[in-house]
Amino acid sequence: MPAEHPHHDALPEHWWRSLSERGTGSALRAADAAFVGMPVGGIGCGQLYLGAGGRPWLWDVDNRRPPGNVQDAHYLDPLTPSSPFDHAVAVRTGGQDRWLDERDVPDAVFAGRPPLAEVDYGGEPVRIALRACSPFVPGEVEDSSYPAVVLEYTATNDGTEPADVVLAAFLENPVCLDSRQRRPMRLHAGEFRAGGARGVQFSATEPPRAGHSRPDIVVEDWDEETDRGWTATGDAFGDGPVRLVDRPDYQGESGAFGQRMVDSHASAPGSDAPARDRATGTLRSAPFRLDRDYLRFRLSGGFFPGTCCLNLLVDGAVVGTATGSSRDQLADRVLHVAPWAGREAVIELVDAETGSWGHVGAGRIVLSDHAPSGPPLAELPDHGTVALAASGADRISTTPALAAWDTPSAVLDARPAEVEPDGVRDRSAGAVRAELRLAPGEQRTVRFHLAWSFPVPDREGLGFLTGAAGLRRHYAERFDVAADVVRELVLRAEPLIRRTAEWVRTWYEDSTLPWWLLERVAAGTTILATSTCYRFAGGRFYGWEGAYCCAGTCTHVWHYAHAVAGLFPDVERDTRERVDLGIGFHQLTGQVSMRGEADRGPAVDGQAGTVLRIYREHRMSADDGWLHRMWPRTRQAVEHLMRHDAGADGVLDGPQPNTQDATWFGRISWLSGLYVAALRAGEAMARECGDADFAARCAELAERGTEVLGGQLFNGEYYVHELDPARPGSVNTNRGCFADQLLGQSWAEQLDLPRVFPAAQTRIALESIWRHNFVPRPLEFREASPIPGGRTFYDADVPALVMCTWPRGGGEEAGANWSTSYLNEAWHGIEYQVAAHLIAEGMVTEGLAVARSVHDRYDASRRNPYNEIECSDHYARSMASFGVYLGALGFEHHGPRGHLGFAPKIRPEDFAAAFTTAAGWGRYAQVRGARRRSEIDLRHGRLRLASLALDVAAAPTEVALDGAPVPHESQVAADRVLIRFPEALHLEEGQRLVVEF
């Protein structure tokens, strides 16, 4: 049973039992899982969801931002499937045509096993099932970075007669979805072949521009006090255009011409920004004639396509739309309107958003023949190619342009249409059809390949990066067009999909860990296939904090995210070298910029976390060459921290900017604990690099720090924040119980470092965090909190580990800063790091309970299980969940030393789980009963093994590699044995090491 908890009875007994039970994998009925969107593309290739019915949605592969998530918006109001263009798969069996998705098969069963998803559509006598993924092979970043999804449809004939099956996939041309509204465009679709596959590739071309130019026509310049001919609804737009001098000062310069503009924030009622943004309404113009080729205007406000925007309507239908970019300064926008020349149109300004940035502003609007200057078509972010192809059928045919696609029959019985229609006025879709004949009892698979190539990312949005003007996606170095992606995948699909499936089998089916835990940790790894993460030409990895939110692969968030290091260590090593110790490094001081080149300021937790990550990356290396190369700058980074330890007592002094978005002062257990952990990592690295003097210096400071933390900042129940009397009013947790207070020790556990906090005190403090911060009804907690506000990342009826509680008072003294509202919140990455630490210190049930609470909050009935939210969607800090997994394994690895170790914490008597190392991965299994045995089954890559630590206090009776005895020596301790191999073993893929006791 868990340690004492005042609210233990609030959670049912079966919930506690389920934490460590194996259980079963989730299976969701498509009709009941509207929020499901599992990212299925390659690493850093954009974002594409697979819905529970098997249809892709939230297409963000073409560098266009999807509906914006501001703060907790998508937690409270989850997105449901939508797409800016049509697409589907139709099937014909037994004379019946239907869509293969939730519309026609609501009872389809979805099983998400990231990186792979399965949908069972059933059917009689022919059953259809889908398996979808992008290749994902841990350790092989290039093999896991295809801009493509492979959709395998398997048909099984359960009948006694032969059966004909026809599958047809169609896709509306998705190229230049935004650009085609701004400039003339012709859509194009052409056939291609790729080995045994046939497909359609979609593209767009720009015709020559017309030479005529007539004078501009002013539609509206807003220089009157009232809206001439405009009709308003709601209260957002007030009585007319707002004077620029009457806009709130915090909106800054408007960028408007003249004295007035429309601004649904400035003209809305309310005394503060949130109140003004809650106002909604529309502003609609009188009809006017489209007598020029372009509608040009200036727009500001939030980025909310469709709900905070300017729409152009012809015959009541929206033919063009534009939105702001979350700025209050007007920016130029244009719509190409020549296809509707001579027609009457209406402009509608829409403000339907009630949260932050929920407003729209408009400046001068004119009709013009003058096309705005812009880059060549190939340099536009949404210009590229998309390919759809099929393989594995008896007969494959293509229709590059369909006459209709509104019904399954229209797609299956494709009628051709014009292949180069006008891109603004017309729509165009192409289809690929695959035919099979199945004998009784036969099963066959048709493989559809969906690939894309949009080489130019949003250079403006990434303008803070070095070389932003020439940024290109990494895959553009490998593939010219999407059809080339398909061509390579057709050649390599068998081994790539087989290895992906092998990883999935190793992670899920061949493990004894609880299914819910495996699914939750794997859900975090899908962040790599979202718009949070990029890979650029030249190999640079880049990550926002969350999708499009907070720049710079920032150190104070990403140091929580352990998954990338565990799955693709090459990526983390490169980021440490290229960014943290490269682009973002201050050579004179050793400071690591908290956001690379995007913000060269400091963050003390990010600085310490980066030192710890450097040591982690070294341990996940095959040899020590990388560390020796990194050591001079790594030492400087440690020395930078030392210079902020004015008393040389192992505790930080002075200003301490950190992930709480404020600069804290005083003696702070969580920040100084991270510092002590970084000192221990510096000590370890110095010793390995032969820098004995610096190692001794680090060790001495670390020992002092541990003494101060335990002797002066522990109040007998938990660690506190001792205030700096010279900084009254600065943000602090004073007497509060802070969830991250032991973060340095959590890091130390993962890296096998000496203790940061004394063991007995650590246990007491963890029990206090468990007792005070793990709240069964967090909304009730918030209502009683002395701290006002905070975003909502928890529900009323599911537990959460909240940031800070006040068992001894002090909430009213937390400081006068907006960021104190964070103390009421629950950040999933912090919940995971606490969970991992609880497990590592032996409080297994408690740790699982904390992690399970996040899992329950992301139940498919509540919100998307694959989108853990903090400041935005797919928040990187959530990849701390991989630390929970490592804790459950009791995992140790030091690649250069050839060391591996396991001490499972969940049902160790009969345990099995996947593991990853510097150069390979496999399955570890053990039994601990009358018979004691351990097995290491290497399933990919290679493993150099010089020592092996296991949770048995006895020497092995036999160690064998593929049945052949292996010379070894043993060192037995109270709770484990260390087995050394005088001649290091070199395991290759497919080999098995067995240890008998």
Coordinates of C-alpha atoms in Angstrom, one line a residue, residues 533-849:
C533 CA 10.0 19.3 -33.4
Y534 CA 12.0 20.1 -36.5
R535 CA 15.0 18.6 -38.3
F536 CA 16.6 21.1 -40.7
A537 CA 19.0 20.5 -43.6
G538 CA 22.4 19.8 -42.2
G539 CA 21.0 17.7 -39.4
R540 CA 20.1 20.3 -36.8
F541 CA 17.3 19.3 -34.4
Y542 CA 15.1 22.1 -33.1
G543 CA 12.2 22.1 -30.7
W544 CA 9.7 24.6 -29.5
E545 CA 8.5 24.1 -25.9
G546 CA 5.1 23.1 -27.4
A547 CA 3.8 23.4 -30.9
Y548 CA 4.7 26.9 -32.1
C549 CA 5.1 28.1 -28.5
C550 CA 8.2 29.5 -26.9
A551 CA 11.3 29.4 -29.0
G552 CA 14.7 27.8 -28.9
T553 CA 14.8 24.2 -27.7
C554 CA 14.9 25.9 -24.4
T555 CA 17.2 24.4 -21.7
H556 CA 14.8 24.8 -18.8
V557 CA 12.0 22.8 -20.4
W558 CA 13.9 20.3 -22.5
H559 CA 16.1 19.1 -19.7
Y560 CA 13.1 17.3 -18.3
A561 CA 12.5 15.5 -21.6
H562 CA 14.4 12.1 -21.4
A563 CA 12.7 10.3 -24.3
V564 CA 14.9 11.6 -27.1
A565 CA 18.1 10.6 -25.3
G566 CA 16.7 7.1 -24.7
L567 CA 15.5 6.6 -28.3
F568 CA 17.7 8.7 -30.5
P569 CA 20.9 9.6 -28.6
D570 CA 22.6 10.9 -31.7
V571 CA 20.1 13.7 -31.8
E572 CA 20.7 14.8 -28.3
R573 CA 24.5 14.6 -28.7
D574 CA 24.3 16.8 -31.8
T575 CA 22.1 19.3 -30.0
R576 CA 24.4 19.6 -27.1
E577 CA 27.4 20.1 -29.4
R578 CA 25.8 22.2 -32.1
V579 CA 23.5 24.4 -30.0
D580 CA 24.1 24.4 -26.2
L581 CA 27.9 24.3 -26.5
G582 CA 27.9 25.9 -29.9
I583 CA 25.5 28.5 -31.2
G584 CA 24.1 29.3 -27.7
F585 CA 27.4 29.1 -25.8
H586 CA 29.1 32.2 -24.3
Q587 CA 32.8 31.5 -24.7
L588 CA 33.9 34.2 -22.3
T589 CA 31.7 33.1 -19.4
G590 CA 30.6 29.5 -20.0
Q591 CA 26.9 30.5 -19.9
V592 CA 24.6 28.3 -22.0
S593 CA 21.9 30.4 -23.6
M594 CA 18.5 29.3 -22.4
R595 CA 17.0 29.4 -25.9
G596 CA 20.0 28.9 -28.2
E597 CA 20.3 32.0 -30.4
A598 CA 16.7 32.9 -29.8
D599 CA 17.3 34.2 -26.3
R600 CA 20.9 34.3 -25.1
G601 CA 19.9 35.0 -21.5
P602 CA 20.5 32.6 -18.6
A603 CA 18.3 30.1 -16.8
V604 CA 20.1 28.5 -13.9
D605 CA 18.0 25.3 -14.0
G606 CA 18.6 25.0 -17.7
Q607 CA 22.3 25.6 -17.2
A608 CA 22.5 22.8 -14.6
G609 CA 20.2 20.6 -16.6
T610 CA 22.4 21.0 -19.6
V611 CA 25.5 19.9 -17.7
L612 CA 23.5 16.8 -16.5
R613 CA 22.4 16.1 -20.1
I614 CA 25.9 16.3 -21.4
Y615 CA 26.8 13.6 -18.9
R616 CA 23.7 11.6 -19.9
E617 CA 24.6 11.9 -23.6
H618 CA 28.1 10.7 -22.8
R619 CA 26.7 7.6 -21.1
M620 CA 24.5 7.0 -24.1
S621 CA 27.6 7.0 -26.4
A622 CA 29.4 4.0 -27.6
D623 CA 32.8 5.4 -26.6
D624 CA 34.3 8.4 -24.8
G625 CA 35.4 10.4 -27.9
W626 CA 32.5 12.8 -27.8
L627 CA 33.0 13.7 -24.1
H628 CA 36.6 14.4 -24.6
R629 CA 35.7 16.8 -27.4
M630 CA 33.0 18.5 -25.3
W631 CA 34.9 18.6 -22.0
P632 CA 36.6 22.1 -22.3
R633 CA 33.3 23.9 -22.8
T634 CA 31.5 21.6 -20.4
R635 CA 33.9 22.5 -17.7
Q636 CA 33.3 26.2 -18.5
A637 CA 29.5 25.6 -18.1
V638 CA 30.1 24.1 -14.7
E639 CA 32.4 26.9 -13.7
H640 CA 29.7 29.4 -14.7
L641 CA 27.4 27.8 -12.1
M642 CA 30.2 27.9 -9.5
R643 CA 30.5 31.7 -10.0
H644 CA 26.9 32.0 -8.9
D645 CA 27.8 30.2 -5.6
A646 CA 29.2 33.3 -3.9
G647 CA 29.8 31.6 -0.5
A648 CA 31.4 28.5 -2.1
D649 CA 29.0 26.4 -0.1
G650 CA 27.3 24.4 -2.8
V651 CA 24.3 26.7 -2.8
L652 CA 23.4 29.2 -5.5
D653 CA 23.2 32.9 -4.7
G654 CA 21.9 36.0 -6.5
P655 CA 19.3 36.1 -9.3
Q656 CA 18.1 32.7 -10.4
P657 CA 15.9 32.9 -13.6
N658 CA 14.2 29.6 -14.2
T659 CA 11.4 27.7 -15.8
Q660 CA 8.8 29.4 -13.7
D661 CA 9.2 32.4 -16.0
A662 CA 10.5 34.6 -13.2
T663 CA 13.8 35.4 -11.5
W664 CA 13.9 33.9 -8.0
F665 CA 16.2 34.9 -5.2
G666 CA 17.3 33.3 -2.0
R667 CA 18.4 29.7 -1.1
I668 CA 16.2 27.4 -3.1
S669 CA 16.3 23.7 -2.7
W670 CA 15.2 22.7 -6.2
L671 CA 17.6 25.1 -8.0
S672 CA 20.6 24.5 -5.7
G673 CA 19.8 20.8 -5.7
L674 CA 20.1 20.8 -9.5
Y675 CA 23.4 22.7 -9.0
V676 CA 24.7 20.0 -6.7
A677 CA 23.6 17.3 -9.2
A678 CA 25.4 19.2 -11.9
L679 CA 28.5 19.4 -9.8
R680 CA 28.4 15.6 -9.3
A681 CA 28.1 15.2 -13.1
G682 CA 31.0 17.6 -13.6
E683 CA 33.0 15.5 -11.1
A684 CA 32.2 12.3 -13.0
M685 CA 33.1 13.8 -16.4
A686 CA 36.3 15.4 -15.1
R687 CA 37.5 12.1 -13.7
E688 CA 36.8 10.3 -17.0
C689 CA 38.7 13.1 -18.8
G690 CA 41.6 12.9 -16.5
D691 CA 40.9 16.3 -14.9
A692 CA 41.5 15.2 -11.3
D693 CA 41.9 18.7 -9.8
F694 CA 38.6 19.9 -11.2
A695 CA 36.9 16.7 -10.2
A696 CA 38.0 17.2 -6.6
R697 CA 36.8 20.8 -6.7
C698 CA 33.3 19.7 -7.9
A699 CA 33.2 17.0 -5.2
E700 CA 34.1 19.4 -2.4
L701 CA 31.4 21.9 -3.4
A702 CA 28.8 19.2 -3.9
E703 CA 29.5 17.8 -0.4
R704 CA 29.1 21.2 1.1
G705 CA 25.8 21.8 -0.9
T706 CA 24.4 18.5 0.4
E707 CA 25.2 19.5 4.0
V708 CA 23.6 22.9 3.6
L709 CA 20.5 21.5 1.9
G710 CA 20.0 18.9 4.5
G711 CA 21.1 21.0 7.5
Q712 CA 19.5 24.4 6.7
L713 CA 16.7 24.0 4.1
F714 CA 14.9 21.0 5.5
N715 CA 12.1 21.9 7.9
G716 CA 11.7 18.3 9.2
E717 CA 9.0 17.6 6.6
Y718 CA 10.2 18.9 3.3
Y719 CA 12.7 21.3 1.7
V720 CA 11.9 25.0 1.7
H721 CA 12.9 28.3 0.0
E722 CA 14.8 30.6 2.3
L723 CA 14.1 34.1 1.1
D724 CA 16.5 36.8 0.2
P725 CA 15.6 39.7 2.6
A726 CA 17.0 42.2 0.0
R727 CA 14.4 41.1 -2.5
P728 CA 11.0 41.5 -0.9
G729 CA 8.1 40.7 -3.3
S730 CA 10.2 38.5 -5.6
V731 CA 8.5 35.1 -6.5
N732 CA 9.1 32.5 -3.9
T733 CA 7.6 29.4 -2.3
N734 CA 8.9 30.2 1.2
R735 CA 7.3 27.6 3.6
G736 CA 5.4 25.9 0.7
C737 CA 5.8 22.3 -0.3
F738 CA 7.1 22.6 -3.9
A739 CA 6.7 19.6 -6.3
D740 CA 10.2 20.1 -7.9
Q741 CA 12.1 20.5 -4.6
L742 CA 14.0 17.2 -5.1
L743 CA 14.6 17.6 -8.9
G744 CA 18.4 17.4 -8.5
Q745 CA 18.1 14.0 -6.7
S746 CA 15.7 12.7 -9.4
W747 CA 18.4 13.5 -12.0
A748 CA 21.1 11.9 -9.8
E749 CA 19.1 8.7 -9.6
Q750 CA 19.0 8.4 -13.4
L751 CA 22.7 9.0 -13.8
D752 CA 23.9 6.9 -10.9
L753 CA 25.5 9.9 -9.2
P754 CA 26.2 10.3 -5.5
R755 CA 23.3 11.6 -3.4
V756 CA 22.3 15.2 -3.6
F757 CA 19.9 15.2 -0.7
P758 CA 20.4 12.9 2.4
A759 CA 18.5 9.6 1.9
A760 CA 16.4 9.7 5.0
Q761 CA 15.3 13.3 4.4
T762 CA 14.6 12.6 0.8
R763 CA 12.2 9.8 1.8
I764 CA 10.4 12.1 4.2
A765 CA 10.2 14.9 1.7
L766 CA 8.8 12.6 -1.0
E767 CA 6.2 11.4 1.4
S768 CA 5.3 15.0 2.1
I769 CA 5.0 15.8 -1.6
W770 CA 2.8 12.7 -1.9
R771 CA 0.7 13.7 1.1
H772 CA 0.3 17.4 0.4
N773 CA 0.5 17.8 -3.4
F774 CA -1.2 14.7 -4.8
V775 CA -4.7 16.1 -4.8
P776 CA -7.7 13.9 -5.6
R777 CA -10.0 16.8 -6.5
P778 CA -7.7 19.5 -7.8
L779 CA -10.3 22.1 -8.8
E780 CA -11.4 22.1 -5.2
F781 CA -7.8 22.6 -4.2
R782 CA -7.6 25.6 -6.5
E783 CA -10.7 27.2 -5.0
A784 CA -9.2 27.1 -1.6
S785 CA -5.7 28.1 -2.6
P786 CA -4.3 31.4 -1.3
I787 CA -2.8 32.0 -4.8
P788 CA -5.2 33.4 -7.4
G789 CA -5.5 32.2 -10.9
G790 CA -3.6 29.6 -12.9
R791 CA -4.2 27.6 -16.1
T792 CA -6.2 24.4 -15.9
F793 CA -4.4 21.1 -16.7
Y794 CA -6.5 18.9 -14.5
D795 CA -10.1 17.9 -14.0
A796 CA -12.5 18.0 -11.1
D797 CA -12.7 14.3 -10.5
V798 CA -9.2 13.0 -11.4
P799 CA -6.1 13.4 -9.1
A800 CA -3.2 15.6 -10.0
L801 CA 0.1 16.5 -8.5
V802 CA -0.1 20.3 -8.1
M803 CA 2.9 22.5 -8.2
C804 CA 2.9 23.9 -4.6
T805 CA 0.8 23.5 -1.5
W806 CA 1.0 25.4 1.8
P807 CA 0.6 23.1 4.7
R808 CA 2.4 25.6 7.0
G809 CA 1.0 28.7 5.3
G810 CA 2.9 31.2 3.3
G811 CA 0.8 31.3 0.1
E812 CA 0.0 35.0 0.6
E813 CA 3.8 35.7 0.7
A814 CA 4.6 34.1 -2.7
G815 CA 5.4 37.4 -4.4
A816 CA 3.7 40.0 -6.5
N817 CA 4.2 38.6 -10.0
W818 CA 1.8 37.1 -12.5
S819 CA 3.8 33.9 -12.6
T820 CA 2.8 32.9 -9.1
S821 CA -0.4 31.5 -10.6
Y822 CA 1.8 28.7 -11.9
L823 CA 1.9 27.4 -8.3
N824 CA -1.7 26.3 -8.6
E825 CA -1.1 24.3 -11.7
A826 CA -0.1 20.8 -12.5
W827 CA 2.6 20.5 -15.2
H828 CA 2.8 16.9 -16.5
G829 CA 6.5 16.9 -17.0
I830 CA 7.0 17.8 -13.3
E831 CA 4.4 15.2 -12.3
Y832 CA 6.4 12.6 -14.3
Q833 CA 9.8 13.5 -12.8
V834 CA 8.3 13.2 -9.3
A835 CA 6.7 9.9 -10.3
A836 CA 10.1 8.6 -11.5
H837 CA 11.8 9.7 -8.3
L838 CA 9.2 8.1 -6.1
I839 CA 9.7 4.8 -8.0
A840 CA 13.5 5.1 -7.8
E841 CA 13.4 5.6 -4.0
G842 CA 11.1 2.6 -3.6
M843 CA 7.7 4.3 -3.3
V844 CA 6.5 2.4 -6.4
T845 CA 2.8 2.6 -5.8
E846 CA 2.9 6.3 -5.2
G847 CA 5.0 6.9 -8.3
L848 CA 2.6 4.9 -10.4
A849 CA -0.3 6.7 -9.0

